Amino acid sequence: MEFDIRPYNFASATLAWLILAGVLAALGLGLSLVLSVARNGKGGIAIFSSGLVGYLNDILSISPRRILALTQLTLKEAVRRKALLVFVLFAVLLMFAGWFIADANERPELQVSVHVTFLLTAISWLILPAVMFLSCWALPEDIRIRSLHTVVTKPARRLEIVIGRMAGLGVVTLFVLIVMGAIGLFWLTRRIPDSAKSALNCRVPVFGELYFISSEGQPQEVGLNVGDVWAYRSHILGNSRARAVWVFRGLDESCLTRNAKGEEELQLECRFEAFRTVKGSERSILQGISAQYTLASNPREEAFGMLAQSETVRPFADALRDGQYRNASDRLKQLTERMRTAPGELRPADYFGLHFGLLVSGSVLQYKKDPRLDDLAKLLMDASTAGQAVSEAQRTVENGGNAEIPYAAFADSLDLIAKALVEKSSDLMEALPRLEVPLASFHVAEYHDGDEDSTNLTRVPRKLKFVADYETLGRFLSVTVDDWNGSGRLLEGNAFKASLTDDLVKEAKISQLNAERLVEVLNEQLSGGSLVIDGGKLKVADNRSWFVFFDDLIRREALVSADTQGWMIERDLLNDVAKNGELRVEVACINDQMYLGMARPDLFIRKADQPFWAGYWKALINIALMLLLIIVLGVTVSCIVKGPVALFFTLTFFIVGQFFHDFMLRKLDGIEKGMGTVESAVLIAQHRNPEVGMDVSETAQNVVRAADKSLEGVLWVFSNIVPDFTIFNRAAAFVENRFDVPLGDVVLPAVVVFIGFLIPCILIAGALLKFRELESK
Amino acid sequence: MSNAVIEIRNLSKIYRDFWGRKKVQAVKSLSLDVMKGEVFGLLGPNGSGKTTTMKMLLGLLFPTSGEMTILGKPASDVSKNERIGYLPEESYLYRFLNADETLDFYGRLFNMTAADRARRSDELIEMVGLGKARRRQLKEYSKGMTRRIGLAQALINDPDLVLLDEPTSGLDPIGTREMKDLIHQLKAQGKTVVMCSHQLADVQDVCDRIAVLFQGELKVLGRVDELLELRNEMQIRTTNLSEEAMADVRKVLEKHNVKDVEFSRPKADLEQLFLRTVRESGERPGRRFSTEEVAASGKGGNV
Ligand SMILES: Nc1ncnc2c1ncn2[C@@H]1O[C@H](COP(=O)(O)OP(=O)(O)OP(=O)(O)O)[C@@H](O)[C@H]1O
Ligand SMILES: [Mg+2]
């Protein structure tokens, strides 16, 4: 079970439904016309059309009052026939539940999970048989003892009878479910020991997108595989450049929680798998493997990461990622040099990778809508087009065609980029700021006690204090000085304010020593003439930007931290790191030769927890929808067959929908391997394996394959007619694992599936009942 | 425009099994009309197709061939039910409801207002004599009581056309009597009644016209008084006839060449006896009647 459900596409689901409903309706009508003609000869068409008109008339003349009467009749029947005895069973079950659920020594989360699972399972499996039985038996029984005769000789439409039945059973079910749900919640709060009560809540996760950066710096969709072919997780190698990168979008204040002191925090919860290749000592094994988060805002990775796909181009890409634009320009020139002199040395994949990487870079920069970036973006796009021409020409040649490969044009367009990179390097540096905040490392336990639910919760304070790297420091100082200069907090007359050091400590939150060092350096620069005071404001003498000024100082090591901790600065998680609500979390494995395994749902931002009932009622809704769907199916089937047969059909629907729906879909998608049914049978009979194939003539093979194709068609129809009952279990799984249930992505699909079946079922059931003789035995 | 309430033309019904094989031909090209305001009886031995015909009229069964209209609408049209009341062969009611709830439920199927339903069920329960049992579930009812509540539900909508399938079966003589009175009453209100029954005496009493079916075929159709009139017999009834007077009468008749003269004390039929006993028991409770007393008070014939 995964809890990072992909967003539900309501529109496409509705469209698929409309198509299917249309096809089925056409089929159904066609079939009944054929049947009618077969039975009644020529008159059949008239009978069919008058029947159809009559039915449409019935649909239009539906009366809510009659439906209500029929609904209440069903209600009374259920009550008087003692269907509510199911409560007694439930109560008994809860009373003795203690005998077979977990003891109090387990971890609190586990205890809660076990109890919730027990409760939800008990509720659904107690009501399920009752509902199935009632819905399949009620109508046939009514027909058998002919009480329905008296009803249909009143103006009640048979469609109304069907709806009334469904509604009545539905109300009973809902009532039972609500009461059981309430009792269950009460039972939970009493049964779960106080020590575990804190875990009786719903976590609200925000999932991100995951990709990997290999040890070589190449962005990849999946990481390493450590040997298990079916592994769900990918791995990153320890003590290397390899990273797993989660990108979270749409972050805002609502994602933060407050700690006991009332400070805002971001909770990162993870569940990684540790995999070691060397044994290590017992202690190190128990400690597990160390992992480290780096929170980042990294537009350069975003823009230039894709260029690192090909090894040949990677040095260029790495220079760009590091913000060394002059260096990048040199690397690019080397490339174009090779392209001009020996274009064959670069593989077609290099050209293609370059073309594609340029396209991504250009698009990302364009998307930023920053005037400082527009020129470069355009050059990148142009070069990408030129690169595409190269790739296409190469393909033509490879396929034996004749084409001039425009290497020179590509190289020319790349040279333009190289030139622009040098000219614009300081603009780029300012427009694409990288901010990286490394967090303290933590241990990933290697051996989980029994379950894989061993989680790590990291609380990241909103006010991040961290040691700044060169780039971040340069940016921090330039922004601070520029800002203070603008608001006149820097100078007093023709000198720096006497209180500047103290102010910096207090307001910019840097250490005393570093503040002194900064003021000292600024004074040096002022007296050395690099800084001037003009009109009461401080200025860089040669009109360079503040960032370039400080960057230069830092690189000349003029601003080395004065205290041993390094340049500690404070930044805001939301405003500075997660700009535009986008946060990158890079995960590294620290230990040499060890691996960390992870998959997309393994790391999430945990919002403030919701109370338990917030998820619980949604799980109950899904259970309710499942039961209602069973009622609808049961009543529909029971319109045409007797009770036991109806029960058999409904049960089959349920079992297939619950356990084999996924299989059917995978089979149809070709994910589930294997030959068709008929072919497999032939193979088995001939004792041959699938690689060798059948020992029959060509024609026979075609016949067999055609038979399998049509069976597949049957399977397709089946997979669409049988509801996917697993949809209804999802919400419970969320709550059982202490997650909140996403309304739109888990409850809505269940509602949609239910309604998608409800409407056609009512119409079909109404028609089945209308066009059958109640008397025939 | 004819004032036929029911028109049946060439109606046939073949019961088939699951595989479509013919089992029984229950009705064979039946044609008949029932006029507005008359009481029509369908007679015939068991299994002659009476119930089948009625069910086809109601749309419970679909005819194999032939046409019919009922109240001017095809049998498959549900809206005709607004003006029809149907008492099935056995009362097929919901046994977990009580009499009040039953009538209320069926009333709601006619979209009647709550006040109408309450008034109407009071009337009907009073009429069928279930006042004491109205709050008991139908599963506790005796056969006759079930029949009575069945009748009440058939009349809940004050129908124009009443179809009664063996209305007197299971009823005690009082009930039978009341049923006959009710049918007369319905007729007086201008309603049309179609009934089938084996109680020929009942049919004779209430029906204007009858049809006799035999194995699905229509054998006899006509007015009851015409059908039952015995044209060459005459009956004389009197009281206190002495032996001498009897001999004189015999002589007079022989003079007119009338043979086969028979003198006997008329017997009150069982129905009359039972009715009288019950009535008189009501007037003088706790008493047992001797045969002489019953016979003596019986003089005078019809009740
Ligand atoms: N559901 C059925 N399936 C098959 N045959 C049936 C069915 N109902 C009735 N029949 C047959 O149709 C014929 C007519 O039956 P119907 O019930 O109409 O007779 P009836 O005149 O009402 O008899 P009774 O006086 O006993 O009520 C009978 O031969 C009967 O066996
Ligand atoms: Mg009958």
PDB file of C-alpha atoms and ligand atoms in Angstrom, chain A residues 775-777, chain B residues 15 23-24 26 44-53 89 165-166 198, ligand 1:
ATOM      1  CA  GLU A 775     -45.634 -14.680 -12.160  1.00  0.00           C
ATOM      2  CA  SER A 776     -43.377 -17.028 -14.098  1.00  0.00           C
ATOM      3  CA  LYS A 777     -41.725 -19.594 -12.006  1.00  0.00           C
TER       4      LYS A 777
ATOM      5  CA  TYR B  15     -47.020 -20.671 -19.953  1.00  0.00           C
ATOM      6  CA  LYS B  23     -46.098 -26.012 -20.591  1.00  0.00           C
ATOM      7  CA  VAL B  24     -49.782 -25.109 -20.542  1.00  0.00           C
ATOM      8  CA  ALA B  26     -53.997 -21.341 -19.898  1.00  0.00           C
ATOM      9  CA  GLY B  44     -65.046 -22.059 -14.355  1.00  0.00           C
ATOM     10  CA  PRO B  45     -63.535 -25.098 -12.735  1.00  0.00           C
ATOM     11  CA  ASN B  46     -60.105 -24.992 -11.135  1.00  0.00           C
ATOM     12  CA  GLY B  47     -57.341 -24.272 -13.565  1.00  0.00           C
ATOM     13  CA  SER B  48     -59.614 -22.884 -16.233  1.00  0.00           C
ATOM     14  CA  GLY B  49     -57.665 -19.645 -16.625  1.00  0.00           C
ATOM     15  CA  LYS B  50     -59.655 -17.146 -14.580  1.00  0.00           C
ATOM     16  CA  THR B  51     -56.745 -15.921 -12.495  1.00  0.00           C
ATOM     17  CA  THR B  52     -54.466 -15.905 -15.503  1.00  0.00           C
ATOM     18  CA  THR B  53     -56.863 -13.649 -17.378  1.00  0.00           C
ATOM     19  CA  GLU B  89     -56.535 -14.818  -5.058  1.00  0.00           C
ATOM     20  CA  ASP B 165     -60.266 -12.938  -7.422  1.00  0.00           C
ATOM     21  CA  GLU B 166     -62.407 -15.319  -5.336  1.00  0.00           C
ATOM     22  CA  HIS B 198     -66.649 -20.986  -7.379  1.00  0.00           C
TER      23      HIS B 198
HETATM   24  N1  LIG C   1     -47.164 -19.602 -13.103  1.00  0.00           N
HETATM   25  C1  LIG C   1     -47.662 -20.612 -13.817  1.00  0.00           C
HETATM   26  N2  LIG C   1     -46.836 -21.398 -14.526  1.00  0.00           N
HETATM   27  C2  LIG C   1     -47.324 -22.409 -15.253  1.00  0.00           C
HETATM   28  N3  LIG C   1     -48.588 -22.699 -15.352  1.00  0.00           N
HETATM   29  C3  LIG C   1     -49.479 -21.960 -14.669  1.00  0.00           C
HETATM   30  C4  LIG C   1     -49.038 -20.876 -13.851  1.00  0.00           C
HETATM   31  N4  LIG C   1     -50.119 -20.311 -13.287  1.00  0.00           N
HETATM   32  C5  LIG C   1     -51.193 -21.016 -13.737  1.00  0.00           C
HETATM   33  N5  LIG C   1     -50.797 -22.000 -14.558  1.00  0.00           N
HETATM   34  C6  LIG C   1     -51.666 -22.952 -15.257  1.00  0.00           C
HETATM   35  O1  LIG C   1     -52.554 -22.207 -16.036  1.00  0.00           O
HETATM   36  C7  LIG C   1     -53.858 -22.804 -15.971  1.00  0.00           C
HETATM   37  C8  LIG C   1     -54.863 -21.775 -15.532  1.00  0.00           C
HETATM   38  O2  LIG C   1     -54.538 -21.394 -14.209  1.00  0.00           O
HETATM   39  P1  LIG C   1     -55.376 -20.286 -13.418  1.00  0.00           P
HETATM   40  O3  LIG C   1     -54.662 -20.023 -12.168  1.00  0.00           O
HETATM   41  O4  LIG C   1     -55.621 -19.176 -14.333  1.00  0.00           O
HETATM   42  O5  LIG C   1     -56.736 -21.053 -13.121  1.00  0.00           O
HETATM   43  P2  LIG C   1     -57.993 -20.571 -12.291  1.00  0.00           P
HETATM   44  O6  LIG C   1     -59.102 -20.584 -13.233  1.00  0.00           O
HETATM   45  O7  LIG C   1     -57.728 -19.318 -11.602  1.00  0.00           O
HETATM   46  O8  LIG C   1     -58.131 -21.751 -11.262  1.00  0.00           O
HETATM   47  P3  LIG C   1     -58.627 -21.747  -9.725  1.00  0.00           P
HETATM   48  O9  LIG C   1     -60.096 -21.796  -9.772  1.00  0.00           O
HETATM   49  O10 LIG C   1     -58.074 -22.976  -9.188  1.00  0.00           O
HETATM   50  O11 LIG C   1     -58.103 -20.531  -9.129  1.00  0.00           O
HETATM   51  C9  LIG C   1     -53.728 -23.970 -15.050  1.00  0.00           C
HETATM   52  O12 LIG C   1     -53.620 -25.127 -15.832  1.00  0.00           O
HETATM   53  C10 LIG C   1     -52.459 -23.742 -14.301  1.00  0.00           C
HETATM   54  O13 LIG C   1     -51.796 -24.964 -14.033  1.00  0.00           O
END
